[in-house]
């Protein structure tokens, strides 16, 4: 299985200039290749593929020698990325979703160089990249397995590298527990065992600061002013902080669930999301999908099972008797079954229904009894 390891890079001023230059050239290549595909289709109804375009890379290097300074597979990867975004575009058309044509990449949007196979190596203190050189690296945790790809990324003026490695799965001991997890807007998650997982306080504080900073940007109307530029930078840094805190929290929460349970059931975000939810839910969706994808990576690594269930009516159905009604839900948190009188926290009831959809009822009942006792 694949696992990513991310480290901070400390390039010299000269190396940073080379990296920025290469990002700029790759972005130009991306945008020109996109333009070419657009034009070919508009004028001649002809579809050019990424592989067609790759054949011209040698020619491009002859005409524009600055491209000789970039590792050839990095350039190929630029065209592959564009090809992927076209494939996503076509597949969205096929299933009848809003397509969203591949976009031109602005100055700040193109910020990574990928070495997909070779041309890189790493030792204790340095990371080597062909055509760039040895960059100082801080290996804060050991690399494991066999490195497949290396991606250099620029993030608010800092540089990072991610190595994707092929690692062996490390199964965890069997626990005999299964759990259902409901994600919410008041609580980050609620389990069928009656555990309430709160968004961490420091994360909430950063979110608050971020909102204040965003307002400060929107007050500064002059797009070119120095003060606005600084405010925009401040927002970008806070964004980075918030997303790191969120990632860290997701890692810990997912890790704990994986450690304590053999099977974890959660709602399938692709099913019935709109029917069940409201705007607040859809805003949270982004965070949840990161959490669920971490959960499934960890599950694969530890040989645990993840079951995604259809979430519809899990918040209205009574867990013990199965009676489904809107009236069962007296308030955001209070659930009282109109048929059997079962009273429970509404989110815990929903989490139990999620677990119930994932496993045969026998196990479900056992779990419910265990938490009542
Ligand atoms: Zn009932």
Short mmCIF file of C-alpha atoms and ligand atoms in Angstrom, two decimals:
data_model
loop_
_atom_site.label_atom_id
_atom_site.label_comp_id
_atom_site.label_asym_id
_atom_site.label_seq_id
_atom_site.Cartn_x
_atom_site.Cartn_y
_atom_site.Cartn_z
CA UNK A 1 0.00 0.00 0.00
CA UNK A 2 1.02 3.63 -0.51
CA UNK A 3 1.83 6.10 2.24
CA UNK A 4 2.95 9.73 1.96
CA UNK A 5 5.75 11.32 4.00
CA UNK A 6 6.07 15.09 3.99
CA UNK A 7 9.18 17.05 5.01
CA UNK A 8 10.27 20.66 5.17
CA UNK A 9 12.94 21.71 2.66
CA UNK A 10 15.40 24.53 3.30
CA UNK A 11 16.63 25.67 -0.10
CA UNK A 12 19.33 28.35 -0.41
CA UNK A 13 18.35 31.67 -1.97
CA UNK A 14 19.81 30.51 -5.29
CA UNK A 15 17.93 27.18 -5.15
CA UNK A 16 14.72 28.99 -4.28
CA UNK A 17 15.15 31.15 -7.38
CA UNK A 18 15.61 28.00 -9.50
CA UNK A 19 12.51 26.41 -7.96
CA UNK A 20 10.40 29.50 -8.55
CA UNK A 21 11.67 29.73 -12.13
CA UNK A 22 10.82 26.07 -12.78
CA UNK A 23 7.34 26.49 -11.32
CA UNK A 24 6.82 29.51 -13.54
CA UNK A 25 7.94 27.60 -16.66
CA UNK A 26 5.80 24.58 -15.80
CA UNK A 27 2.80 26.85 -15.32
CA UNK A 28 3.45 28.43 -18.74
CA UNK A 29 3.68 24.96 -20.29
CA UNK A 30 0.44 23.91 -18.59
CA UNK A 31 -1.45 26.98 -19.74
CA UNK A 32 -0.12 26.81 -23.32
CA UNK A 33 -0.96 23.12 -23.57
CA UNK A 34 -4.46 23.90 -22.33
CA UNK A 35 -4.76 26.69 -24.89
CA UNK A 36 -3.64 24.32 -27.65
CA UNK A 37 -6.20 21.69 -26.72
CA UNK A 38 -8.93 24.33 -26.56
CA UNK A 39 -8.03 25.81 -29.93
CA UNK A 40 -7.71 22.44 -31.64
CA UNK A 41 -11.17 21.53 -30.49
CA UNK A 42 -12.76 24.91 -31.24
CA UNK A 43 -11.28 25.26 -34.71
CA UNK A 44 -11.05 21.69 -35.95
CA UNK A 45 -13.18 19.67 -33.49
CA UNK A 46 -10.00 17.74 -32.88
CA UNK A 47 -9.06 16.23 -29.53
CA UNK A 48 -5.37 16.37 -28.67
CA UNK A 49 -4.28 14.06 -25.86
CA UNK A 50 -1.53 14.49 -23.31
CA UNK A 51 0.52 11.84 -25.11
CA UNK A 52 0.25 13.75 -28.40
CA UNK A 53 1.59 16.79 -26.61
CA UNK A 54 4.43 14.91 -24.92
CA UNK A 55 5.89 14.11 -28.32
CA UNK A 56 6.55 17.83 -28.79
CA UNK A 57 8.57 18.27 -25.61
CA UNK A 58 11.89 17.75 -27.44
CA UNK A 59 10.87 20.39 -29.97
CA UNK A 60 9.87 22.78 -27.22
CA UNK A 61 13.27 22.35 -25.56
CA UNK A 62 15.00 23.19 -28.84
CA UNK A 63 12.94 26.31 -29.39
CA UNK A 64 12.92 27.42 -25.73
CA UNK A 65 16.24 26.34 -24.17
CA UNK A 66 15.13 27.41 -20.67
CA UNK A 67 13.04 24.23 -20.59
CA UNK A 68 16.24 22.16 -20.84
CA UNK A 69 16.86 23.17 -17.23
CA UNK A 70 13.88 21.08 -16.04
CA UNK A 71 13.98 17.32 -15.54
CA UNK A 72 12.19 15.71 -18.49
CA UNK A 73 9.79 13.60 -16.40
CA UNK A 74 8.74 16.71 -14.48
CA UNK A 75 7.73 18.28 -17.78
CA UNK A 76 5.88 15.14 -18.84
CA UNK A 77 4.05 15.22 -15.53
CA UNK A 78 2.79 18.76 -16.28
CA UNK A 79 1.08 17.44 -19.42
CA UNK A 80 -0.21 14.38 -17.57
CA UNK A 81 -1.82 16.65 -14.98
CA UNK A 82 -3.58 18.57 -17.70
CA UNK A 83 -4.67 15.30 -19.28
CA UNK A 84 -6.10 14.15 -15.96
CA UNK A 85 -8.08 17.32 -15.53
CA UNK A 86 -9.52 16.83 -19.04
CA UNK A 87 -10.43 13.23 -18.19
CA UNK A 88 -12.22 14.41 -15.06
CA UNK A 89 -14.02 16.98 -17.19
CA UNK A 90 -15.17 14.35 -19.71
CA UNK A 91 -16.27 11.88 -17.05
CA UNK A 92 -18.33 14.58 -15.32
CA UNK A 93 -20.08 15.27 -18.64
CA UNK A 94 -20.76 11.56 -19.04
CA UNK A 95 -22.58 11.27 -15.71
CA UNK A 96 -24.47 14.50 -16.37
CA UNK A 97 -22.83 16.64 -13.67
CA UNK A 98 -21.81 20.27 -14.08
CA UNK A 99 -18.60 19.79 -16.04
CA UNK A 100 -16.29 22.72 -15.12
CA UNK A 101 -13.78 23.15 -17.95
CA UNK A 102 -10.07 22.77 -17.03
CA UNK A 103 -8.80 26.13 -15.83
CA UNK A 104 -5.80 28.25 -16.66
CA UNK A 105 -3.49 28.33 -13.68
CA UNK A 106 -2.86 31.72 -12.11
CA UNK A 107 0.45 32.82 -10.58
CA UNK A 108 -0.31 31.45 -7.14
CA UNK A 109 -2.19 28.35 -8.16
CA UNK A 110 0.59 26.35 -9.76
CA UNK A 111 2.87 25.38 -6.92
CA UNK A 112 4.26 21.87 -7.26
CA UNK A 113 6.84 19.93 -9.26
CA UNK A 114 6.47 16.16 -9.43
CA UNK A 115 9.24 13.63 -10.05
CA UNK A 116 7.06 10.63 -10.94
CA UNK A 117 9.72 7.88 -11.07
CA UNK A 118 13.34 8.88 -10.93
CA UNK A 119 15.73 11.79 -10.79
CA UNK A 120 15.70 12.12 -7.00
CA UNK A 121 17.21 10.62 -3.87
CA UNK A 122 17.30 11.44 -0.17
CA UNK A 123 19.83 11.08 2.63
CA UNK A 124 19.95 12.22 6.29
CA UNK A 125 20.40 15.92 5.66
CA UNK A 126 19.83 16.47 1.95
CA UNK A 127 17.29 15.73 -0.72
CA UNK A 128 18.65 15.49 -4.24
CA UNK A 129 16.62 16.50 -7.28
CA UNK A 130 18.00 16.24 -10.78
CA UNK A 131 18.45 19.68 -12.44
CA UNK A 132 18.00 21.40 -9.06
CA UNK A 133 20.66 19.87 -6.80
CA UNK A 134 21.00 18.96 -3.13
CA UNK A 135 18.51 20.79 -0.92
CA UNK A 136 18.74 20.69 2.87
CA UNK A 137 15.91 18.64 4.37
CA UNK A 138 14.65 18.05 7.92
CA UNK A 139 13.72 14.37 8.30
CA UNK A 140 11.58 14.77 11.43
CA UNK A 141 10.36 11.18 11.08
CA UNK A 142 12.00 8.27 9.28
CA UNK A 143 11.04 7.42 5.72
CA UNK A 144 9.65 3.91 5.32
CA UNK A 145 9.35 1.53 2.38
CA UNK A 146 10.29 2.10 -1.20
CA UNK A 147 9.94 5.64 -2.57
CA UNK A 148 7.76 5.85 -5.68
CA UNK A 149 7.36 9.57 -6.35
CA UNK A 150 8.67 12.88 -5.01
CA UNK A 151 6.73 16.13 -5.17
CA UNK A 152 8.20 19.52 -4.27
CA UNK A 153 5.61 22.02 -3.11
CA UNK A 154 5.63 25.75 -2.41
CA UNK A 155 3.31 26.77 0.42
CA UNK A 156 3.14 30.45 1.48
CA UNK A 157 6.86 30.98 0.89
CA UNK A 158 7.90 27.70 2.51
CA UNK A 159 9.05 24.60 0.66
CA UNK A 160 8.11 20.97 1.27
CA UNK A 161 8.67 17.61 -0.33
CA UNK A 162 6.26 14.65 -0.22
CA UNK A 163 7.55 11.18 -0.87
CA UNK A 164 4.93 8.58 -1.71
CA UNK A 165 6.24 5.20 -0.59
CA UNK A 166 5.19 1.59 -1.00
CA UNK A 167 4.95 0.21 2.54
CA UNK A 168 3.93 -3.10 4.11
CA UNK A 169 0.58 -3.22 5.93
CA UNK A 170 0.93 -3.60 9.72
CA UNK A 171 -2.24 -5.33 10.98
CA UNK A 172 -3.34 -4.35 14.51
CA UNK A 173 -4.60 -6.95 17.03
CA UNK A 174 -8.32 -7.82 16.80
CA UNK A 175 -10.44 -5.96 19.40
CA UNK A 176 -13.91 -7.45 18.84
CA UNK A 177 -15.46 -3.96 18.66
CA UNK A 178 -17.44 -2.33 15.87
CA UNK A 179 -18.53 1.28 15.85
CA UNK A 180 -20.81 3.60 13.89
CA UNK A 181 -19.71 7.21 13.44
CA UNK A 182 -22.01 10.13 12.68
CA UNK A 183 -20.40 13.44 11.75
CA UNK A 184 -22.21 16.57 12.78
CA UNK A 185 -22.06 20.32 12.78
CA UNK A 186 -22.26 20.88 16.55
CA UNK A 187 -19.89 18.01 17.34
CA UNK A 188 -17.21 16.85 14.98
CA UNK A 189 -18.28 13.24 15.42
CA UNK A 190 -20.57 11.11 17.57
CA UNK A 191 -20.07 7.37 17.94
CA UNK A 192 -22.55 4.58 18.52
CA UNK A 193 -20.74 3.98 21.84
CA UNK A 194 -22.01 7.39 22.97
CA UNK A 195 -18.69 9.22 22.60
CA UNK A 196 -18.83 12.88 21.56
CA UNK A 197 -15.76 14.15 19.71
CA UNK A 198 -15.45 17.92 19.81
CA UNK A 199 -13.56 20.11 17.37
CA UNK A 200 -10.45 21.11 19.36
CA UNK A 201 -10.55 24.54 21.03
CA UNK A 202 -7.33 25.81 19.41
CA UNK A 203 -8.79 24.93 16.03
CA UNK A 204 -11.98 26.87 16.79
CA UNK A 205 -9.87 29.85 17.89
CA UNK A 206 -7.91 29.86 14.64
CA UNK A 207 -11.16 29.66 12.69
CA UNK A 208 -12.38 32.74 14.52
CA UNK A 209 -9.14 34.61 13.77
CA UNK A 210 -9.44 33.57 10.15
CA UNK A 211 -12.92 35.05 9.88
CA UNK A 212 -11.72 38.34 11.40
CA UNK A 213 -8.76 38.45 9.00
CA UNK A 214 -10.98 37.77 6.00
CA UNK A 215 -13.23 40.67 6.96
CA UNK A 216 -10.18 42.89 7.23
CA UNK A 217 -9.21 42.00 3.65
CA UNK A 218 -12.66 42.72 2.28
CA UNK A 219 -12.65 46.16 3.96
CA UNK A 220 -9.50 47.16 2.04
CA UNK A 221 -10.96 48.12 -1.30
CA UNK A 222 -7.80 49.27 -3.07
CA UNK A 223 -6.62 46.06 -4.73
CA UNK A 224 -3.06 47.32 -5.15
CA UNK A 225 -2.42 48.76 -1.73
CA UNK A 226 0.39 47.42 0.42
CA UNK A 227 -1.91 47.06 3.41
CA UNK A 228 -4.27 44.87 1.44
CA UNK A 229 -1.40 42.69 0.20
CA UNK A 230 -0.25 42.20 3.80
CA UNK A 231 -3.77 41.37 4.92
CA UNK A 232 -4.07 38.79 2.12
CA UNK A 233 -0.78 37.21 3.23
CA UNK A 234 -2.05 37.09 6.78
CA UNK A 235 -5.19 35.25 5.63
CA UNK A 236 -3.11 32.76 3.63
CA UNK A 237 -0.95 32.00 6.67
CA UNK A 238 -3.99 31.53 8.88
CA UNK A 239 -5.51 29.24 6.27
CA UNK A 240 -2.38 27.14 6.36
CA UNK A 241 -2.49 27.04 10.14
CA UNK A 242 -6.15 26.03 10.19
CA UNK A 243 -5.66 23.30 7.61
CA UNK A 244 -2.65 21.91 9.50
CA UNK A 245 -4.54 21.88 12.77
CA UNK A 246 -7.47 20.21 11.07
CA UNK A 247 -5.23 17.58 9.49
CA UNK A 248 -3.52 16.87 12.78
CA UNK A 249 -6.87 16.52 14.55
CA UNK A 250 -8.20 14.22 11.81
CA UNK A 251 -5.08 12.04 12.08
CA UNK A 252 -5.50 11.66 15.84
CA UNK A 253 -9.25 11.05 15.74
CA UNK A 254 -8.99 8.51 12.90
CA UNK A 255 -6.03 6.81 14.59
CA UNK A 256 -7.97 6.33 17.82
CA UNK A 257 -11.01 4.85 16.04
CA UNK A 258 -8.79 2.47 14.07
CA UNK A 259 -6.95 1.36 17.18
CA UNK A 260 -10.12 0.63 19.17
CA UNK A 261 -12.32 -1.00 16.51
CA UNK A 262 -12.19 -3.79 13.95
CA UNK A 263 -14.98 -2.28 11.91
CA UNK A 264 -15.99 1.36 11.47
CA UNK A 265 -19.20 2.37 9.73
CA UNK A 266 -19.84 5.89 8.50
CA UNK A 267 -22.13 7.62 6.07
CA UNK A 268 -21.31 7.62 2.38
CA UNK A 269 -20.94 11.33 1.61
CA UNK A 270 -21.83 10.71 -2.04
CA UNK A 271 -25.26 9.33 -1.21
CA UNK A 272 -28.22 11.45 -0.24
CA UNK A 273 -26.09 14.26 1.14
CA UNK A 274 -28.43 16.98 -0.05
CA UNK A 275 -31.60 15.22 1.05
CA UNK A 276 -30.37 14.92 4.59
CA UNK A 277 -28.58 18.13 5.06
CA UNK A 278 -28.47 21.84 5.02
CA UNK A 279 -25.93 24.46 4.01
CA UNK A 280 -23.88 24.07 7.17
CA UNK A 281 -23.44 20.39 6.38
CA UNK A 282 -22.22 21.02 2.86
CA UNK A 283 -19.63 23.47 4.19
CA UNK A 284 -18.34 20.80 6.53
CA UNK A 285 -18.29 18.20 3.75
CA UNK A 286 -14.80 19.15 2.66
CA UNK A 287 -13.36 18.46 6.08
CA UNK A 288 -15.28 15.23 6.45
CA UNK A 289 -14.06 13.80 3.18
CA UNK A 290 -10.47 14.43 4.28
CA UNK A 291 -11.23 12.69 7.58
CA UNK A 292 -12.91 9.71 5.90
CA UNK A 293 -10.11 9.30 3.40
CA UNK A 294 -7.51 9.31 6.21
CA UNK A 295 -9.65 6.78 8.02
CA UNK A 296 -9.69 4.43 5.04
CA UNK A 297 -5.92 4.79 4.50
CA UNK A 298 -5.28 3.92 8.12
CA UNK A 299 -7.77 1.06 7.94
CA UNK A 300 -5.98 -0.41 4.95
CA UNK A 301 -2.67 -0.16 6.76
CA UNK A 302 -4.00 -1.81 9.93
CA UNK A 303 -6.24 -4.42 8.19
CA UNK A 304 -9.46 -2.90 9.61
CA UNK A 305 -12.82 -2.68 7.80
CA UNK A 306 -14.59 0.48 6.79
CA UNK A 307 -18.23 0.32 5.69
CA UNK A 308 -19.87 3.30 4.01
CA UNK A 309 -23.63 3.29 4.36
CA UNK A 310 -26.53 5.17 2.82
CA UNK A 311 -27.26 7.82 5.47
CA UNK A 312 -30.86 8.57 4.49
CA UNK A 313 -33.30 8.49 7.41
CA UNK A 314 -30.57 7.45 9.86
CA UNK A 315 -31.47 10.55 11.88
CA UNK A 316 -35.23 9.85 11.89
CA UNK A 317 -35.35 6.10 12.51
CA UNK A 318 -35.60 4.66 16.01
CA UNK A 319 -32.67 2.34 16.59
CA UNK A 320 -34.32 -0.34 18.81
CA UNK A 321 -37.71 -0.59 17.04
CA UNK A 322 -36.97 0.79 13.56
CA UNK A 323 -39.94 3.21 13.46
CA UNK A 324 -39.10 6.08 11.06
CA UNK A 325 -40.72 9.50 11.49
CA UNK A 326 -39.74 13.15 11.39
CA UNK A 327 -41.66 13.57 14.64
CA UNK A 328 -39.19 11.30 16.45
CA UNK A 329 -36.70 14.10 16.46
CA UNK A 330 -37.95 16.58 19.04
CA UNK A 331 -34.99 18.94 18.68
CA UNK A 332 -31.43 19.02 17.37
CA UNK A 333 -30.29 16.75 20.17
CA UNK A 334 -33.38 15.05 21.58
CA UNK A 335 -34.79 11.86 20.08
CA UNK A 336 -38.00 10.31 21.40
CA UNK A 337 -39.59 7.46 19.44
CA UNK A 338 -43.29 8.16 18.83
CA UNK A 339 -43.99 4.43 18.70
CA UNK A 340 -41.97 2.72 21.45
CA UNK A 341 -40.99 5.72 23.57
CA UNK A 342 -37.24 5.06 23.25
CA UNK A 343 -35.37 8.20 24.39
CA UNK A 344 -31.84 8.93 23.35
CA UNK A 345 -29.46 11.63 22.21
CA UNK A 346 -30.39 12.12 18.52
CA UNK A 347 -26.82 11.90 17.25
CA UNK A 348 -26.02 8.74 19.19
CA UNK A 349 -29.22 7.18 17.83
CA UNK A 350 -28.13 8.13 14.29
CA UNK A 351 -24.65 6.68 14.84
CA UNK A 352 -26.23 3.40 16.01
CA UNK A 353 -28.41 3.31 12.90
CA UNK A 354 -25.31 3.79 10.78
CA UNK A 355 -23.63 0.88 12.52
CA UNK A 356 -26.83 -1.15 12.15
CA UNK A 357 -26.78 -0.69 8.38
CA UNK A 358 -23.18 -1.89 8.20
CA UNK A 359 -23.28 -5.09 10.24
CA UNK A 360 -25.73 -7.98 10.82
CA UNK A 361 -28.19 -7.09 13.56
CA UNK A 362 -26.72 -9.56 16.08
CA UNK A 363 -23.51 -7.58 16.45
CA UNK A 364 -25.42 -4.34 16.52
CA UNK A 365 -27.57 -5.44 19.45
CA UNK A 366 -24.48 -6.58 21.36
CA UNK A 367 -22.89 -3.18 20.95
CA UNK A 368 -26.05 -1.37 22.03
CA UNK A 369 -26.36 -3.57 25.13
CA UNK A 370 -22.74 -3.11 26.04
CA UNK A 371 -23.06 0.66 26.11
CA UNK A 372 -26.31 0.56 28.10
CA UNK A 373 -24.69 -1.54 30.83
ZN1 LIG B 1 -38.91 3.02 18.69
#
